[in-house]
Amino acid sequence: MVEIEIDENACVGCGSCVDDCPNDVYEMDEAKNKTKVVNADDCMACLSCHEICPAEAMEHKNIHVAKRLYIDRRVNDILNKII
Amino acid sequence: MAYEIKREGKEIFGDFKPELIPNECGGDIDDYEEALHVLMKFVGSMSSALEQVSGRGANAIVYQAGKRMGHEAGKMVEKTDNLEKAMQELSEILGAEFYFDMWKPAGQEGYTIEKGDETVVKLIFRDCVVRQTLRRTGLPQKGPLCYLLYGYTVGAVEEVMDIRGKLDIDHVGPNACLKTLTIKWSGK
Ligand code: SF4
Ligand code: SF4
């Protein structure tokens, strides 16, 4: 079961996730001007919302994380050492 | 007589007979990683060049190529008209690099919808080498390379189930893509 957490301190209320999610998982909370999760059951973990959110405000828990063989581990190892 | 270019790294020199291939030719995991990156870049630039030259026709060309491969691959497994079994076999054909499941919205009763002589099922592709290649090369999804996978999937399903198939893209994302597979039972 997917769990979605929104960091309300980070969310800037742009509504991009509401527009972008193909499965209507989010709705705007007009009073707070923040997004809210209304339909987590229909989340298919495509993570398009992560890609569009300018504030990196959401976290998806308990999902399948796709392989990312294109990530250059050697470069990342070097970066980890210096950052 | 070859002029040997100086380079870092160890090359393999030795005797070669077809039945005595030196073990070292297998390479180690780092060699595979490097080869994969090169291959991804090659395939990615080939796809974008194809699109540049042939425009939307590129999708059709690549789709046909994928479909042919799918039909060939589908011949290696048992024929069935049971959708669940066909999906199981499709997953064996596509392998771990194209890990997919059937998907439905929470409110929908079953995974399939019957529409006249058609059955519709949604497939969620969680792992996909094509997606990885596109992201590695900075190319958008839904381009010609995606059509290679659509063709491959449709070809394999057509072969396994002896039907006409169609795959439509519902949504592409960085972690999973949703597609609709339509099976036309009235056959070929
Ligand atoms: S992961 Fe995809 S389906 Fe889930 S909330 Fe984000 S955009 Fe919607
Ligand atoms: S995209 Fe991000 S910042 Fe914008 S409303 Fe959604 S969670 Fe908030």
Short mmCIF file of C-alpha atoms and ligand atoms in Angstrom, two decimals:
data_model
loop_
_atom_site.label_atom_id
_atom_site.label_comp_id
_atom_site.label_asym_id
_atom_site.label_seq_id
_atom_site.Cartn_x
_atom_site.Cartn_y
_atom_site.Cartn_z
CA MET A 1 0.00 0.00 0.00
CA VAL A 2 1.51 3.31 -1.13
CA GLU A 3 1.84 6.06 1.47
CA ILE A 4 2.38 9.63 0.34
CA GLU A 5 3.65 12.31 2.67
CA ILE A 6 3.59 16.02 1.84
CA ASP A 7 5.95 18.35 3.61
CA GLU A 8 3.61 21.28 4.14
CA ASN A 9 6.49 23.55 5.07
CA ALA A 10 8.06 22.92 1.68
CA CYS A 11 4.91 22.95 -0.51
CA VAL A 12 4.48 26.32 -2.24
CA GLY A 13 0.93 25.58 -3.37
CA CYS A 14 1.65 25.77 -7.11
CA GLY A 15 -0.80 22.94 -7.86
CA SER A 16 1.48 21.31 -10.44
CA CYS A 17 1.11 17.91 -8.81
CA VAL A 18 -2.70 18.24 -8.92
CA ASP A 19 -2.59 18.99 -12.67
CA ASP A 20 0.08 16.44 -13.49
CA CYS A 21 -1.04 13.34 -11.61
CA PRO A 22 -2.92 11.13 -14.10
CA ASN A 23 -4.86 9.40 -11.33
CA ASP A 24 -6.19 12.40 -9.40
CA VAL A 25 -4.33 11.50 -6.25
CA TYR A 26 -4.01 15.13 -5.12
CA GLU A 27 -6.37 18.05 -4.55
CA MET A 28 -5.65 21.60 -3.50
CA ASP A 29 -6.52 22.48 0.06
CA GLU A 30 -7.82 25.97 -0.72
CA ALA A 31 -7.82 27.10 2.90
CA LYS A 32 -4.16 26.21 3.43
CA ASN A 33 -3.06 26.78 -0.18
CA LYS A 34 -1.22 23.46 -0.04
CA THR A 35 -1.75 20.21 -1.87
CA LYS A 36 -3.36 17.27 -0.08
CA VAL A 37 -3.51 13.56 -0.79
CA VAL A 38 -7.08 12.45 -1.40
CA ASN A 39 -6.72 9.20 -3.33
CA ALA A 40 -3.48 7.40 -2.45
CA ASP A 41 -5.03 4.04 -3.40
CA ASP A 42 -4.88 5.00 -7.08
CA CYS A 43 -1.22 6.00 -6.99
CA MET A 44 0.77 3.84 -9.42
CA ALA A 45 4.16 5.18 -8.28
CA CYS A 46 5.07 6.74 -11.63
CA LEU A 47 6.72 9.60 -9.67
CA SER A 48 5.78 12.21 -12.28
CA CYS A 49 4.73 14.40 -9.36
CA HIS A 50 8.25 14.19 -7.93
CA GLU A 51 9.65 15.34 -11.23
CA ILE A 52 7.31 18.33 -11.52
CA CYS A 53 7.25 19.52 -7.91
CA PRO A 54 9.53 22.57 -7.65
CA ALA A 55 9.82 22.14 -3.88
CA GLU A 56 10.58 18.39 -3.63
CA ALA A 57 7.75 18.39 -1.14
CA MET A 58 6.55 14.82 -1.42
CA GLU A 59 7.72 11.40 -0.36
CA HIS A 60 6.28 8.09 -1.57
CA LYS A 61 6.71 5.19 0.82
CA ASN A 62 6.49 1.49 0.15
CA ILE A 63 6.72 1.67 -3.65
CA HIS A 64 8.67 -0.25 -6.27
CA VAL A 65 11.73 1.80 -7.12
CA ALA A 66 12.73 1.29 -10.75
CA LYS A 67 16.29 0.32 -11.66
CA ARG A 68 18.39 3.26 -12.74
CA LEU A 69 21.33 1.64 -14.49
CA TYR A 70 22.06 4.90 -16.28
CA ILE A 71 23.27 6.50 -13.09
CA ASP A 72 27.05 6.49 -13.11
CA ARG A 73 27.94 5.05 -9.75
CA ARG A 74 31.60 6.03 -10.06
CA VAL A 75 30.71 9.68 -10.60
CA ASN A 76 28.28 9.50 -7.68
CA ASP A 77 30.92 7.93 -5.43
CA ILE A 78 33.31 10.77 -6.24
CA LEU A 79 30.58 13.36 -5.65
CA ASN A 80 29.68 11.74 -2.32
CA LYS A 81 33.27 12.14 -1.20
CA ILE A 82 33.43 15.84 -1.94
CA ILE A 83 29.87 16.99 -1.18
CA MET B 1 51.60 -5.12 -39.06
CA ALA B 2 49.56 -3.16 -36.49
CA TYR B 3 50.69 0.03 -34.85
CA GLU B 4 49.82 -0.47 -31.21
CA ILE B 5 48.15 2.57 -29.69
CA LYS B 6 49.23 3.14 -26.10
CA ARG B 7 46.35 3.07 -23.64
CA GLU B 8 45.65 2.38 -20.00
CA GLY B 9 44.12 -0.94 -18.98
CA LYS B 10 45.00 -4.51 -19.71
CA GLU B 11 44.18 -6.07 -23.05
CA ILE B 12 44.11 -9.80 -23.60
CA PHE B 13 46.69 -11.38 -25.87
CA GLY B 14 46.98 -15.12 -26.27
CA ASP B 15 45.96 -18.12 -28.27
CA PHE B 16 42.45 -18.45 -29.59
CA LYS B 17 40.54 -21.51 -30.66
CA PRO B 18 36.74 -21.50 -30.88
CA GLU B 19 36.52 -24.12 -28.17
CA LEU B 20 39.14 -22.44 -25.98
CA ILE B 21 38.00 -18.85 -25.58
CA PRO B 22 40.14 -17.25 -22.85
CA ASN B 23 38.13 -16.75 -19.66
CA GLU B 24 39.27 -13.15 -19.38
CA CYS B 25 37.26 -12.28 -22.51
CA GLY B 26 34.19 -12.40 -20.28
CA GLY B 27 35.36 -9.15 -18.70
CA ASP B 28 34.42 -7.99 -15.22
CA ILE B 29 31.41 -6.04 -14.00
CA ASP B 30 33.04 -2.66 -14.67
CA ASP B 31 33.47 -3.58 -18.34
CA TYR B 32 29.78 -4.38 -18.55
CA GLU B 33 28.85 -1.11 -16.93
CA GLU B 34 30.96 0.84 -19.38
CA ALA B 35 29.64 -1.13 -22.33
CA LEU B 36 26.08 -0.48 -21.17
CA HIS B 37 26.66 3.26 -21.01
CA VAL B 38 28.16 3.31 -24.50
CA LEU B 39 25.30 1.21 -25.84
CA MET B 40 22.71 3.44 -24.24
CA LYS B 41 24.31 6.52 -25.78
CA PHE B 42 24.48 4.85 -29.20
CA VAL B 43 20.89 3.67 -29.15
CA GLY B 44 19.70 7.03 -27.83
CA SER B 45 21.42 9.02 -30.55
CA MET B 46 20.27 6.57 -33.20
CA SER B 47 16.70 7.07 -32.09
CA SER B 48 16.90 10.86 -32.11
CA ALA B 49 18.61 10.87 -35.53
CA LEU B 50 15.90 8.57 -36.87
CA GLU B 51 13.27 10.97 -35.59
CA GLN B 52 15.08 13.92 -37.16
CA VAL B 53 15.25 12.25 -40.55
CA SER B 54 11.90 10.48 -40.69
CA GLY B 55 9.76 12.59 -38.33
CA ARG B 56 6.74 10.70 -37.04
CA GLY B 57 7.47 7.90 -39.49
CA ALA B 58 10.27 6.89 -37.12
CA ASN B 59 7.70 5.58 -34.63
CA ALA B 60 6.13 3.33 -37.25
CA ILE B 61 9.49 1.94 -38.39
CA VAL B 62 10.65 1.17 -34.88
CA TYR B 63 7.22 -0.25 -33.94
CA GLN B 64 7.43 -2.70 -36.84
CA ALA B 65 10.95 -3.72 -35.84
CA GLY B 66 9.80 -4.31 -32.26
CA LYS B 67 6.73 -6.23 -33.41
CA ARG B 68 8.81 -8.57 -35.51
CA MET B 69 11.09 -9.24 -32.55
CA GLY B 70 8.03 -9.80 -30.34
CA HIS B 71 6.57 -12.36 -32.75
CA GLU B 72 9.87 -14.22 -32.84
CA ALA B 73 10.15 -14.21 -29.04
CA GLY B 74 6.50 -15.26 -28.67
CA LYS B 75 7.19 -18.43 -30.65
CA MET B 76 9.40 -19.71 -27.84
CA VAL B 77 6.60 -20.01 -25.29
CA GLU B 78 3.41 -22.02 -25.14
CA LYS B 79 0.32 -20.63 -26.91
CA THR B 80 -2.63 -19.78 -24.69
CA ASP B 81 -5.89 -17.86 -24.82
CA ASN B 82 -5.84 -17.32 -21.06
CA LEU B 83 -4.92 -13.68 -20.44
CA GLU B 84 -3.31 -14.24 -17.04
CA LYS B 85 -1.15 -17.05 -18.40
CA ALA B 86 -0.28 -14.94 -21.43
CA MET B 87 0.84 -12.08 -19.15
CA GLN B 88 2.97 -14.52 -17.15
CA GLU B 89 4.59 -15.71 -20.37
CA LEU B 90 5.00 -12.14 -21.60
CA SER B 91 6.84 -11.32 -18.41
CA GLU B 92 9.20 -14.24 -19.11
CA ILE B 93 9.73 -13.00 -22.66
CA LEU B 94 10.37 -9.40 -21.62
CA GLY B 95 12.60 -10.47 -18.75
CA ALA B 96 13.66 -8.64 -15.60
CA GLU B 97 14.57 -5.48 -17.48
CA PHE B 98 10.92 -4.92 -18.43
CA TYR B 99 9.27 -5.70 -15.13
CA PHE B 100 5.52 -5.07 -15.42
CA ASP B 101 2.27 -5.83 -13.60
CA MET B 102 -1.39 -5.58 -14.47
CA TRP B 103 -2.94 -2.49 -12.94
CA LYS B 104 -6.40 -1.13 -12.17
CA PRO B 105 -7.81 1.88 -10.35
CA ALA B 106 -8.89 0.96 -6.80
CA GLY B 107 -12.60 1.40 -7.66
CA GLN B 108 -12.55 -0.99 -10.66
CA GLU B 109 -13.61 -4.55 -9.93
CA GLY B 110 -11.38 -6.71 -12.11
CA TYR B 111 -8.20 -6.11 -14.08
CA THR B 112 -9.90 -6.60 -17.42
CA ILE B 113 -12.74 -4.76 -19.11
CA GLU B 114 -14.75 -6.47 -21.84
CA LYS B 115 -15.87 -4.27 -24.73
CA GLY B 116 -17.67 -6.26 -27.44
CA ASP B 117 -15.08 -8.59 -28.92
CA GLU B 118 -12.26 -6.74 -27.19
CA THR B 119 -10.61 -7.19 -23.81
CA VAL B 120 -8.79 -4.24 -22.32
CA VAL B 121 -6.16 -4.48 -19.60
CA LYS B 122 -3.84 -1.87 -18.15
CA LEU B 123 -0.17 -2.73 -17.74
CA ILE B 124 2.21 -0.82 -15.53
CA PHE B 125 5.84 -1.03 -16.63
CA ARG B 126 7.95 -0.50 -13.55
CA ASP B 127 11.41 -1.34 -14.89
CA CYS B 128 12.21 -0.50 -18.48
CA VAL B 129 15.58 -0.41 -20.24
CA VAL B 130 14.14 1.92 -22.87
CA ARG B 131 13.21 4.48 -20.20
CA GLN B 132 16.69 4.18 -18.74
CA THR B 133 18.28 4.68 -22.14
CA LEU B 134 16.19 7.77 -22.82
CA ARG B 135 17.00 9.28 -19.46
CA ARG B 136 20.66 8.41 -19.87
CA THR B 137 20.66 10.29 -23.18
CA GLY B 138 18.41 13.16 -22.05
CA LEU B 139 15.65 12.26 -24.52
CA PRO B 140 11.93 12.58 -23.81
CA GLN B 141 9.79 9.50 -23.29
CA LYS B 142 7.04 8.51 -25.80
CA GLY B 143 9.51 8.84 -28.73
CA PRO B 144 10.52 6.17 -31.28
CA LEU B 145 12.42 4.04 -28.77
CA CYS B 146 9.28 3.60 -26.69
CA TYR B 147 7.61 2.26 -29.82
CA LEU B 148 10.19 -0.51 -29.91
CA LEU B 149 8.84 -1.80 -26.62
CA TYR B 150 5.20 -1.32 -27.71
CA GLY B 151 5.86 -3.27 -30.88
CA TYR B 152 7.72 -5.95 -28.96
CA THR B 153 4.93 -6.33 -26.41
CA VAL B 154 2.16 -6.37 -29.02
CA GLY B 155 4.08 -8.82 -31.23
CA ALA B 156 4.67 -11.20 -28.33
CA VAL B 157 1.04 -11.06 -27.13
CA GLU B 158 -0.26 -11.56 -30.68
CA GLU B 159 1.95 -14.59 -31.10
CA VAL B 160 1.16 -16.15 -27.72
CA MET B 161 -2.61 -15.58 -27.87
CA ASP B 162 -3.13 -15.71 -31.64
CA ILE B 163 -5.08 -12.44 -31.63
CA ARG B 164 -4.69 -8.86 -32.87
CA GLY B 165 -3.30 -6.54 -30.25
CA LYS B 166 -2.81 -2.80 -29.66
CA LEU B 167 -0.93 -0.95 -26.96
CA ASP B 168 -1.64 2.69 -26.09
CA ILE B 169 0.32 4.91 -23.75
CA ASP B 170 -1.71 6.33 -20.89
CA HIS B 171 1.09 7.95 -18.98
CA VAL B 172 4.87 7.99 -18.83
CA GLY B 173 6.75 8.77 -15.65
CA PRO B 174 10.31 8.56 -14.37
CA ASN B 175 9.53 5.53 -12.19
CA ALA B 176 6.72 3.73 -14.04
CA CYS B 177 4.64 3.97 -17.23
CA LEU B 178 1.01 2.96 -17.69
CA LYS B 179 -0.18 1.38 -20.92
CA THR B 180 -3.46 -0.02 -22.15
CA LEU B 181 -3.36 -3.34 -23.95
CA THR B 182 -6.34 -4.07 -26.19
CA ILE B 183 -6.90 -7.63 -27.34
CA LYS B 184 -9.14 -8.15 -30.35
CA TRP B 185 -10.52 -11.67 -30.19
CA SER B 186 -11.89 -11.71 -33.73
CA GLY B 187 -8.35 -12.69 -34.69
CA LYS B 188 -6.02 -11.81 -37.48
S1 SF4 C 1 3.41 8.87 -8.34
FE1 SF4 C 1 2.18 9.19 -10.21
S2 SF4 C 1 0.17 8.34 -9.67
FE2 SF4 C 1 1.29 8.59 -7.75
S3 SF4 C 1 0.70 10.59 -6.97
FE3 SF4 C 1 2.55 10.92 -8.21
S4 SF4 C 1 1.85 11.43 -10.28
FE4 SF4 C 1 0.11 10.53 -9.15
S1 SF4 C 2 3.88 20.44 -6.96
FE1 SF4 C 2 4.93 20.49 -4.97
S2 SF4 C 2 4.91 22.63 -4.35
FE2 SF4 C 2 3.39 22.43 -6.00
S3 SF4 C 2 1.45 22.04 -4.90
FE3 SF4 C 2 2.34 20.04 -5.38
S4 SF4 C 2 3.52 19.51 -3.53
FE4 SF4 C 2 3.10 21.71 -3.42
#
